[in-house]
XYZ file of C-alpha atoms in Angstrom:
570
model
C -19.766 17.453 15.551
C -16.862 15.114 14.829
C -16.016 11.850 17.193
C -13.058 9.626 16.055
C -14.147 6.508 16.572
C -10.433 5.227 17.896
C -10.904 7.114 20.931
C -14.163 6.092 21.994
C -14.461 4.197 25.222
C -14.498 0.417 24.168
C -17.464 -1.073 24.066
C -19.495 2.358 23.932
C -22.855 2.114 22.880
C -24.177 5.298 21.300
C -28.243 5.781 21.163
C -29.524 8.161 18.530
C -32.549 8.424 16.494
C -31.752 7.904 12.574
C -27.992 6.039 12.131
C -26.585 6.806 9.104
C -24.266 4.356 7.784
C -21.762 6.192 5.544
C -20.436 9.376 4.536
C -20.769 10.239 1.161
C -23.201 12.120 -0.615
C -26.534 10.831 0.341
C -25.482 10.048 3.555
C -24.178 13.783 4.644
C -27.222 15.158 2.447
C -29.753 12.799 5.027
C -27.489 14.267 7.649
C -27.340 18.080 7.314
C -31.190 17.842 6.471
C -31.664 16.515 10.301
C -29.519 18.713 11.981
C -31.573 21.693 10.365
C -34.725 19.605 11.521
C -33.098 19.317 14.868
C -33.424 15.627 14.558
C -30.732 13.014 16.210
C -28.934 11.182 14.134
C -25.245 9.410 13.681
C -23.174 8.814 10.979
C -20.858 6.299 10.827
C -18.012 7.091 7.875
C -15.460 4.635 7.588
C -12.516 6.721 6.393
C -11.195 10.292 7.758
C -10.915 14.200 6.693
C -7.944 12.317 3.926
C -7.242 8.871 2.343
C -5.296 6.470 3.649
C -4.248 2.995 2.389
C -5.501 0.745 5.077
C -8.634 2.150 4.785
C -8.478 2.198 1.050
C -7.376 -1.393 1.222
C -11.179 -2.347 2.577
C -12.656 -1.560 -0.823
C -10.367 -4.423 -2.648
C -11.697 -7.430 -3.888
C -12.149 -9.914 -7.088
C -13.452 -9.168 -10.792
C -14.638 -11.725 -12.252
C -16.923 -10.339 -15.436
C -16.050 -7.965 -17.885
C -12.713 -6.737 -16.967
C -13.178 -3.685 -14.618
C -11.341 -1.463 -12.229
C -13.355 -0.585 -8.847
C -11.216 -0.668 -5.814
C -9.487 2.358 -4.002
C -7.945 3.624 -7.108
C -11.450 4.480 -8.404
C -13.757 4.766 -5.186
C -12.635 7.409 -2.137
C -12.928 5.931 0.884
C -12.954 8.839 3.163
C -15.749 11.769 4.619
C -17.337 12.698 1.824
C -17.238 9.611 -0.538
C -17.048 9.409 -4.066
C -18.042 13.067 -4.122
C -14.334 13.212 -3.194
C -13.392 12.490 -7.413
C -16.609 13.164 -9.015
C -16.470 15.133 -12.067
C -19.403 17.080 -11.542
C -21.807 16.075 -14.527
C -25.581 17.241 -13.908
C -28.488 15.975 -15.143
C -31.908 14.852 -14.340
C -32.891 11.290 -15.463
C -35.089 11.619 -18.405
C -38.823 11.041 -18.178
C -38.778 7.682 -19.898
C -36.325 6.516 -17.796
C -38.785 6.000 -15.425
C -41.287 4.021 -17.488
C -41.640 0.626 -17.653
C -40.546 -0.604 -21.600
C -41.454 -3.727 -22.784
C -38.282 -4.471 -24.547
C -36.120 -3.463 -21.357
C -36.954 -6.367 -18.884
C -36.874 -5.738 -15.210
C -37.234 -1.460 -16.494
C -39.798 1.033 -14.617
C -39.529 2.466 -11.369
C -42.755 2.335 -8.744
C -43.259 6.459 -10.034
C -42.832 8.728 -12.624
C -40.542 11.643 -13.339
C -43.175 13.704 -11.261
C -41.963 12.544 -8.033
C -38.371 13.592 -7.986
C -38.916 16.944 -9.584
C -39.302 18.667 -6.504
C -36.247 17.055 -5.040
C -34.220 17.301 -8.326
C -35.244 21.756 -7.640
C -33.811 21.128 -4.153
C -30.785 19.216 -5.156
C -29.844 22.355 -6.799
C -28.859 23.811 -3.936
C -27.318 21.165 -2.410
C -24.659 20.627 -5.623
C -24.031 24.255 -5.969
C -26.077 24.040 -9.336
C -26.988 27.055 -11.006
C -30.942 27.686 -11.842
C -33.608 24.800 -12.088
C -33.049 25.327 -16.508
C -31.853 22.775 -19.036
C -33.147 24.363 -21.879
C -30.061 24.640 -24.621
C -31.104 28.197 -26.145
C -31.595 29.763 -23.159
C -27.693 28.624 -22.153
C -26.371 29.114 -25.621
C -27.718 32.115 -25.954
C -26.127 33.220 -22.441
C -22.797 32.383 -23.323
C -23.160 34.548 -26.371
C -19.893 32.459 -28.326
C -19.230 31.677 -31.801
C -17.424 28.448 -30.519
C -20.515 27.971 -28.351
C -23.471 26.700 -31.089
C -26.597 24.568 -31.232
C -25.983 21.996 -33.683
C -29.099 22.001 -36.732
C -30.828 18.116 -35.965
C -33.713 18.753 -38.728
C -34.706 15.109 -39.204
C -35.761 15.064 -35.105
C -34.532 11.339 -34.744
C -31.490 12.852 -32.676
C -31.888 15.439 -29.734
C -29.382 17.092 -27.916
C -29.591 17.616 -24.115
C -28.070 19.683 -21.650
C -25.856 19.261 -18.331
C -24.888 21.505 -15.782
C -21.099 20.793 -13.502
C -21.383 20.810 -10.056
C -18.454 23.274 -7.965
C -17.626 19.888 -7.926
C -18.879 19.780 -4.675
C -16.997 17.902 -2.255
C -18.638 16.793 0.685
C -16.288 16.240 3.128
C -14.997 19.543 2.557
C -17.698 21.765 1.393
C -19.609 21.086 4.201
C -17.438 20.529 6.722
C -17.874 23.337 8.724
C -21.430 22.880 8.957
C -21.060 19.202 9.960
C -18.275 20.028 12.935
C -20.922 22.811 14.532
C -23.956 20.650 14.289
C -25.376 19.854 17.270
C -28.158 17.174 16.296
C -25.467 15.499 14.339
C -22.440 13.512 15.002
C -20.363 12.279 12.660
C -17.864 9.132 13.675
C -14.894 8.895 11.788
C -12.663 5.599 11.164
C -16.128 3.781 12.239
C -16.617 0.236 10.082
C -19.661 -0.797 10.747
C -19.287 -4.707 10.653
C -22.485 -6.134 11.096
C -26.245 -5.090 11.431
C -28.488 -7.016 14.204
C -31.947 -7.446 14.258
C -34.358 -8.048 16.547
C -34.993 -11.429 17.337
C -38.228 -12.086 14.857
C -36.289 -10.208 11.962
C -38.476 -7.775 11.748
C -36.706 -4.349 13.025
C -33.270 -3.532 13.483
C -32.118 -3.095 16.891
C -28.270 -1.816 16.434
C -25.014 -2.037 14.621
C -21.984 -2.638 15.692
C -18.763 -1.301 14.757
C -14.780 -1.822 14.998
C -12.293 0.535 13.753
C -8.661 -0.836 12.044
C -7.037 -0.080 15.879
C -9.009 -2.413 17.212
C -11.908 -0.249 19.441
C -15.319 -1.503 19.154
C -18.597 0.364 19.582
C -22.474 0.030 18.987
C -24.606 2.613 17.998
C -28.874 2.092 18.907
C -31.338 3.696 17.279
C -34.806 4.236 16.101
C -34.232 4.257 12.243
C -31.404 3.092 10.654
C -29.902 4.113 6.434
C -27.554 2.539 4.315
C -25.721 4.525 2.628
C -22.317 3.198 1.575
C -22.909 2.694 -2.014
C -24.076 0.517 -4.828
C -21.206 -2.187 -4.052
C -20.670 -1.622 -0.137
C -24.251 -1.552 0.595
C -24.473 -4.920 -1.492
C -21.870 -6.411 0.599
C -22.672 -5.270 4.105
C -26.050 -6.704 3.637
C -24.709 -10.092 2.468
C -22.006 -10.109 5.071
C -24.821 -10.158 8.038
C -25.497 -13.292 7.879
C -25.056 -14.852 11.697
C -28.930 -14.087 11.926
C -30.077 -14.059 8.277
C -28.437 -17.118 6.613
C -28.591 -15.522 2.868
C -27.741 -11.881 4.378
C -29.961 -9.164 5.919
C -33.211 -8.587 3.108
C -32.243 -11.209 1.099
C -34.512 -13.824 1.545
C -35.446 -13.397 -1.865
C -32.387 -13.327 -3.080
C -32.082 -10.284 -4.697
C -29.484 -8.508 -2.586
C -26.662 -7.387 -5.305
C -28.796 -8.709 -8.363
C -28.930 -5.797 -11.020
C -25.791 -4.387 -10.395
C -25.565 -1.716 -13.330
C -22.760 -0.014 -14.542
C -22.565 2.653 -17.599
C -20.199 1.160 -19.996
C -18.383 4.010 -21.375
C -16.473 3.568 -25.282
C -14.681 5.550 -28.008
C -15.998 4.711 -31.497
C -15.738 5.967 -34.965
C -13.673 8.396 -36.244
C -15.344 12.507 -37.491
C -13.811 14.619 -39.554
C -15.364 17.796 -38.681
C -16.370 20.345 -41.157
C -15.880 24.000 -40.490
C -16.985 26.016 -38.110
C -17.496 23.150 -36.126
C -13.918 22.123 -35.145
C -14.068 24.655 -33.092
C -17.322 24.270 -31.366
C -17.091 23.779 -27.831
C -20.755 22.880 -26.852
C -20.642 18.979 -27.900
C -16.932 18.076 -27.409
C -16.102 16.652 -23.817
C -12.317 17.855 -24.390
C -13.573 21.258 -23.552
C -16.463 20.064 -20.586
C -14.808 20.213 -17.334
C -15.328 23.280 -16.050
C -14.062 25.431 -19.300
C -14.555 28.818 -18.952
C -15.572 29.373 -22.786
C -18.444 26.957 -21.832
C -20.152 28.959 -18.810
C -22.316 31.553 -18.460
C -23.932 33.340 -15.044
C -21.371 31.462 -13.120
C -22.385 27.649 -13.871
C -20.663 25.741 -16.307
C -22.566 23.737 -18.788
C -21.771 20.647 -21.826
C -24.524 19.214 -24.452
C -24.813 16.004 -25.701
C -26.622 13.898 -28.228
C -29.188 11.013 -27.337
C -31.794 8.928 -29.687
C -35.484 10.507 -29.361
C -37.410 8.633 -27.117
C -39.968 7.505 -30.115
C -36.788 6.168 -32.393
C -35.414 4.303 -29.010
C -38.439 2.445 -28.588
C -39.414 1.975 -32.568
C -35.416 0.534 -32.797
C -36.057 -1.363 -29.387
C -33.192 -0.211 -27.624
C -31.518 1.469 -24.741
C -31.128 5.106 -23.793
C -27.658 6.854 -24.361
C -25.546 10.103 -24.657
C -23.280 10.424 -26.853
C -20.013 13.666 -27.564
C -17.775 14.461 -29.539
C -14.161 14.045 -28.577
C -11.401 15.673 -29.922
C -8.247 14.112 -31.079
C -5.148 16.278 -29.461
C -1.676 15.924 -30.516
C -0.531 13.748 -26.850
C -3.721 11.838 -27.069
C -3.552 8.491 -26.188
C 0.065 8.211 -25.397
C 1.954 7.087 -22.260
C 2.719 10.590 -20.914
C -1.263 11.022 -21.355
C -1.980 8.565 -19.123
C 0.470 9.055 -16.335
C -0.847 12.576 -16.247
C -4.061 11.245 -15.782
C -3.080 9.148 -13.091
C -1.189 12.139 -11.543
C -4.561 14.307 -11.698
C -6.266 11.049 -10.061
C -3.960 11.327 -6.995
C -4.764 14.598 -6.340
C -8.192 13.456 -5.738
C -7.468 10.596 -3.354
C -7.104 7.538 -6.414
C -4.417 5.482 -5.766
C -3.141 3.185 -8.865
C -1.262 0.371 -7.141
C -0.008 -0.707 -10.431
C 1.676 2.830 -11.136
C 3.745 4.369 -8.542
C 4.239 7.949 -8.667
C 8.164 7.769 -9.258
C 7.357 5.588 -12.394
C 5.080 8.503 -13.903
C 7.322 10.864 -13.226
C 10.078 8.707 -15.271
C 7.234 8.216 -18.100
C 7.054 12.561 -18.557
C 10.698 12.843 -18.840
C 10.791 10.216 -21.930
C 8.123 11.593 -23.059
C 8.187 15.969 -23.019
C 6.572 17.001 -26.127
C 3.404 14.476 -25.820
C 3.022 15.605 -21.466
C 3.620 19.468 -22.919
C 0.791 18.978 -25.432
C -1.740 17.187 -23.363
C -1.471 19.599 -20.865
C -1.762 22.637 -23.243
C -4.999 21.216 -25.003
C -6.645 19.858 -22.186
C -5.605 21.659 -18.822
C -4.499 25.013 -19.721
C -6.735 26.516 -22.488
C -4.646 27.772 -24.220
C -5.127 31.755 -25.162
C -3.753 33.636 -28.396
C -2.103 32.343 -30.940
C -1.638 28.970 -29.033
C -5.365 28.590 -29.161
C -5.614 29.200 -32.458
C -2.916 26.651 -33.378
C -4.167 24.167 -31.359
C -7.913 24.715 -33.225
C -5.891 24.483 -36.478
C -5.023 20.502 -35.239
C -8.581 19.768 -34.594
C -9.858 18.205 -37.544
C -10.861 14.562 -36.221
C -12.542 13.243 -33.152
C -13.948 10.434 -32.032
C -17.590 9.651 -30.493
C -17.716 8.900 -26.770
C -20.396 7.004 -25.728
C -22.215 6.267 -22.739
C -25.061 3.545 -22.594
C -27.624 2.369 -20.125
C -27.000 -0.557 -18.826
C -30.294 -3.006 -19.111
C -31.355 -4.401 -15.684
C -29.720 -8.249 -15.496
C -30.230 -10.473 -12.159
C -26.634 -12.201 -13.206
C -24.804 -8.974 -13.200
C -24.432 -8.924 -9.014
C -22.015 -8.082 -6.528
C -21.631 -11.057 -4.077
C -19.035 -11.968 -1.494
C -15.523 -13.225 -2.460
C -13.577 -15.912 0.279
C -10.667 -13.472 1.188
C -11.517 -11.341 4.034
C -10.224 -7.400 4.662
C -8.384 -6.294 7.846
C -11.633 -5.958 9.292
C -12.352 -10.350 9.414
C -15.041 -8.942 6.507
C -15.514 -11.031 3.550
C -13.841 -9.028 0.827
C -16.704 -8.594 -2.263
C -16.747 -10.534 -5.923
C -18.178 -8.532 -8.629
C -19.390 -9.729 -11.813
C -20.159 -6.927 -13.766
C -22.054 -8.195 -17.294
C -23.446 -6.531 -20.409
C -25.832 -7.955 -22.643
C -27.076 -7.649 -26.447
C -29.424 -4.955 -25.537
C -26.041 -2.992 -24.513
C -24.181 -3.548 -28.154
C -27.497 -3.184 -30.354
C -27.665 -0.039 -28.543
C -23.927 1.274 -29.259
C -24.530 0.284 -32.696
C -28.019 1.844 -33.405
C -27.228 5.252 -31.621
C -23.892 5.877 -33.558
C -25.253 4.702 -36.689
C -28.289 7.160 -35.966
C -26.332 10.069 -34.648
C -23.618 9.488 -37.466
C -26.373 10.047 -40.110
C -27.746 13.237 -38.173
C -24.114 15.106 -38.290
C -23.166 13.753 -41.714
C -26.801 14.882 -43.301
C -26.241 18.222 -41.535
C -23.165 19.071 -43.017
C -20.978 18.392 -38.844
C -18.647 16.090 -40.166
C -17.994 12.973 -42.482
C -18.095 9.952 -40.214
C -16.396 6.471 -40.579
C -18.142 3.894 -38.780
C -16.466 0.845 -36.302
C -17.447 -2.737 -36.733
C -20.515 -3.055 -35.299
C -20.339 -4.527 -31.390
C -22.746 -6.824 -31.622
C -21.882 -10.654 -32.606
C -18.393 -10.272 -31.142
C -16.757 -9.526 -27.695
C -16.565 -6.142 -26.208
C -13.452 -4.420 -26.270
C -10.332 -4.283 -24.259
C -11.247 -0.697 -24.673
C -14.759 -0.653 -22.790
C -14.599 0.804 -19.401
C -17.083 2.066 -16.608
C -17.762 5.079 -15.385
C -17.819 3.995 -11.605
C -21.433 4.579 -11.434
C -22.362 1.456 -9.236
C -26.149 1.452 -9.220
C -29.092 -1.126 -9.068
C -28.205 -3.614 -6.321
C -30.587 -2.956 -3.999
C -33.458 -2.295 -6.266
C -36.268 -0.598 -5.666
C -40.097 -2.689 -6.554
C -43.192 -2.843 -4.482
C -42.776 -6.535 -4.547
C -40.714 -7.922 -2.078
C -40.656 -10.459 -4.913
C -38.566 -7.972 -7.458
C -36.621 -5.449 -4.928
C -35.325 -5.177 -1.951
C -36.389 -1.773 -0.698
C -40.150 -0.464 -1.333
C -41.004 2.983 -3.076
C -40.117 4.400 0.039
C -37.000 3.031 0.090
C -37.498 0.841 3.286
C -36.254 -2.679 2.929
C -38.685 -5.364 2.306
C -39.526 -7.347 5.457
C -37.662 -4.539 8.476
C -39.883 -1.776 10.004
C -36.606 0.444 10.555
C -34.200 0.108 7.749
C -33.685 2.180 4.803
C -31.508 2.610 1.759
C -30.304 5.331 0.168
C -27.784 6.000 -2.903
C -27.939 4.745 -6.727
C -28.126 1.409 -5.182
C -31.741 1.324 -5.042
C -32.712 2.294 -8.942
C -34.246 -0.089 -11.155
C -33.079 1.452 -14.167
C -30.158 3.770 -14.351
C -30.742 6.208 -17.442
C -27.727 7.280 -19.504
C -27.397 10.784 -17.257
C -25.302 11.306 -13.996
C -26.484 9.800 -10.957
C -25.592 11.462 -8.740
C -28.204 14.536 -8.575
C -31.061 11.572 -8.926
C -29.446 9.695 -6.079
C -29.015 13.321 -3.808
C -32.917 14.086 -5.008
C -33.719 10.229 -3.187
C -31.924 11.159 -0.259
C -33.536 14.319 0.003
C -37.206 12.719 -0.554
C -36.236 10.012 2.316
C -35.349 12.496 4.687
C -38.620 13.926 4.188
C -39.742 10.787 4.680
C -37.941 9.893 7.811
C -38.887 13.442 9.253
C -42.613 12.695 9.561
C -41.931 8.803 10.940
C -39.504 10.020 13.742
C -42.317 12.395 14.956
C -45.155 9.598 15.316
C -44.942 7.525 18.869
C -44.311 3.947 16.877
C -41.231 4.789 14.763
C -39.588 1.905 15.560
C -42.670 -0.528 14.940
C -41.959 -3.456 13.201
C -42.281 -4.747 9.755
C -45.617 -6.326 8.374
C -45.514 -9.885 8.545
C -43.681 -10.902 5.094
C -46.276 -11.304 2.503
C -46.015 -14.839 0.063
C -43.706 -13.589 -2.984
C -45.836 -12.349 -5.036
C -45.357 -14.229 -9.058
C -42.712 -12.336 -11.534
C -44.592 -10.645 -14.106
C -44.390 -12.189 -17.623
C -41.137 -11.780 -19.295
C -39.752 -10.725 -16.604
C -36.033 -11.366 -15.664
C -36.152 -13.037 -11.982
C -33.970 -13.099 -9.113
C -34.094 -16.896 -9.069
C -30.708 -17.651 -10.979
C -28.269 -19.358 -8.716
């Protein structure tokens, strides 16, 4: 059921047994896995059914590494989350994503691949996937398309891999009705959860307690307790509850938003592809989202190219995926951006820096390049439009998306403004290392080989990234992962394999927050497979008669392991 928290009683204290704080997709996947369990729980989302701008206002703060966009113009504040302007994109982390690699300090997670697969099956049906299959033939051959066509990689130092799009789903929406008839769950709207007390020997949570932008104030009580507001709110909320915990709740190592990871996202090179493979829509991201002529059995599918797992390590780099993207007449220009902005809004991102009245102004100077953009990219065109439109293809460009290498000064910390709420508003430092432009270099330079042995295209190559600074043109891709990592040293993460902070008998974490290493695929099905292994979790300690025992006694930090990248960096 739904509760708006702004016409609660004031002062109401709510007892459950799990609290969920947030709404977005780990947090309603935890919750609709209870309420089929029949188990208690609260959620506690801080937006509503919509956006609004007070609320958005709450996710605003400073930048002060690499230049980079994250406040309410790129995160949805509201039920639902950042499922709310998710693209989609599917894809299991790879198995060596998982390992610990000797050139990647601060990689490996506490288990392999092996663990998640049954979640990653069941995640399926939570995203509205279609069948547990990424192998390529079996797709290409379903679509049965000329345009649609496995690329020849005979040298087997480049692989290609395969995604599947979510509906998108959208939380808030998608399973709304099932959240308003629930009768285990509740879910609290407009509920900002402002600060987290623990018992008085630190060693269990005892409640939370909560304020909404009106001004009402309630507490909710509870056995277990999640986080789940995401890899820069959870950071933040953590840090901010300090009147018992000087350095912030599960930070007395320090590590609480350390490792924040990002995947940098650029467009390099120029192709000049060869025929037929101008028009082949399997590798080029223009024809992705949800493209009809790229779907087969009702699920919608888009390759891409990575660096075998052997070359990555014997070139000592990162993982990344890498497409093809085509260069459409419109590309690039003003009236291409303001419709991108336009399609934004529609999904609850806000530019403050580009009012709606201005974009309009921008597609009236600008007809031909909005009319263009829009045929290429939104409309499909059929016919002879098509055709034409084919006939322009000849060059594209390579987008790239890299893992980001684990760094302890890459962190989200706490800014001196405060939000609405008397909250300290959050700083984020957001910083790539050599690792990151060695691999941009190496995987273009390999995968530009590959296509230009094979006959795909002739490729001209950028100046290589590393030795100078990165772009203007290097953006993220609002995945905000790692700052909450998970180690079984207290020492290296904050939450155990379990996903139970370090040091508290009754607090979890769930989201891309707690990854050590983030891959180069989607997190969101890995981060939905997490929540659906911790509820699994949570199910079998809610059912013993010491649920809410304490923590162990803190064990001495253990030592860092050689080489490796520690938290200790002021």
């Amino acid at each position: 059921m739904f509760c708006d928290a702004r016409r609660v009683d004031d002062a109401m204290v709510a007892k459950t047994t799990v609290c969920i704080i947030g709404g977005g997709a780990a947090g309603l996947t935890m919750a609709l896995e209870f309420e089929r369990r029949g188990i208690d729980a609260v959620v506690l989302e801080s937006g509503g059914m919509s956006p609004d701008p007070h609320t958005m206002d709450l996710y605003r703060g400073e930048n002060v590494g690499i230049p980079y966009h994250f406040g309410d113009n790129y995160r949805s504040r509201f039920l639902g989350g950042c499922s709310n302007c998710w693209g989609g994109w599917c894809r299991p982390m790879d198995a060596e994503d998982f390992g610990k690699r000797d050139w990647v300090p601060g990689s490996g997670w506490p288990f392999g691949i092996e663990e998640l697969e049954p979640y990653y099956a069941r995640s399926h049906q939570v995203l509205k996937l279609g069948p547990v299959n990424y192998e390529m033939d079996h797709w290409v051959s379903a679509i049965g398309r000329r345009d649609v066509r496995r690329m020849p990689l005979p040298s087997g130092e480049v692989q290609d891999s395969l995604s599947q799009f979510s509906l998108p789903v959208r939380f808030g929406k998608h399973y709304r009705r099932e959240l308003k008839a629930a009768r285990h769950v509740r879910v609290f709207l407009h509920a900002n959860v402002t600060d987290i007390e623990t018992e008085a020997d630190g060693r269990a949570v005892k409640r939370v307690h909560v304020r909404t932008l009106t001004g009402k104030r309630m507490t909710v009580e509870a056995r277990q307790f999640v986080l789940a507001c995401g890899g820069i709110e959870n950071a933040r909320l953590l840090l901010a509850c300090n009147k018992q915990h000087a350095a912030g709740l599960g930070n007395a190592n320090g590590l609480v938003g350390r490792y924040f990871m990002e995947h940098p996202r650029l467009l390099l090179g120029k192709l000049t592809l060869r025929e037929p493979w101008r028009r082949n829509k399997l590798y080029d991201i223009m024809f992705h989202y949800l493209n009809r002529a790229v779907k087969a059995n009702g699920t919608h599918i888009a390759a891409q190219l990575t660096v075998a797992p052997a070359v990555q390590k014997r070139e000592r780099m990162l993982n990344a995926r890498i497409w093809f993207s085509s260069i459409f007449p419109g590309e690039g220009t003003a009236a291409a951006d303001a419709l991108k902005r336009m399609k934004f809004r529609l999904h609850g991102k806000i530019d403050p820096n580009h009012s709606l009245l201005r974009d309009l102004g921008i597609l009236a100077r600008e007809p031909l390049n909005a009319a263009n953009f829009v045929a290429a990219r939104q409309l499909r065109p059929v016919g002879f439009l098509k055709e034409m439109h084919f006939q322009m293809i000849k060059e594209a460009q390579f987008q790239m998306i890299c893992e980001p290498a684990p760094d302890p000064d890459s962190r989200i910390s706490l800014a001196d403004s405060r939000d609405a709420l008397g909250m300290p508003r959050v700083r984020v430092d957001w910083r790539l290392g050599d690792l990151v432009k060695h691999t941009f270099d190496r995987t273009v330079a390999i995968v530009g080989k590959e296509i230009s042995d094979a006959g795909i295209a002739d490729v001209t190559y950028d100046p290589p990234q590393l030795g100078r600074a990165w772009p203007e043109a290097i953006e993220g891709t609002w995945h905000h992962m790692g700052t909450t990592r998970m180690n079984d040293s207290p020492a290296l993460g904050v939450v155990d394999p379990h996903c139970r902070m370090h040091g508290l008998g009754n607090m979890y974490v769930a989201g891309s927050s707690v990854f050590p290493t983030a891959g180069a695929n989607f997190p969101t099905i890995t981060l939905v497979a997490l929540a659906l292994r911790l509820s699994d979790h949570l199910a079998v300690q809610v059912a013993q008669p010491d649920a809410m025992a304490q923590a162990p006694a803190a064990r001495a930090a253990e030592p860092a392991e050689s080489g490796a990248l520690v938290h200790a960096r002021s």
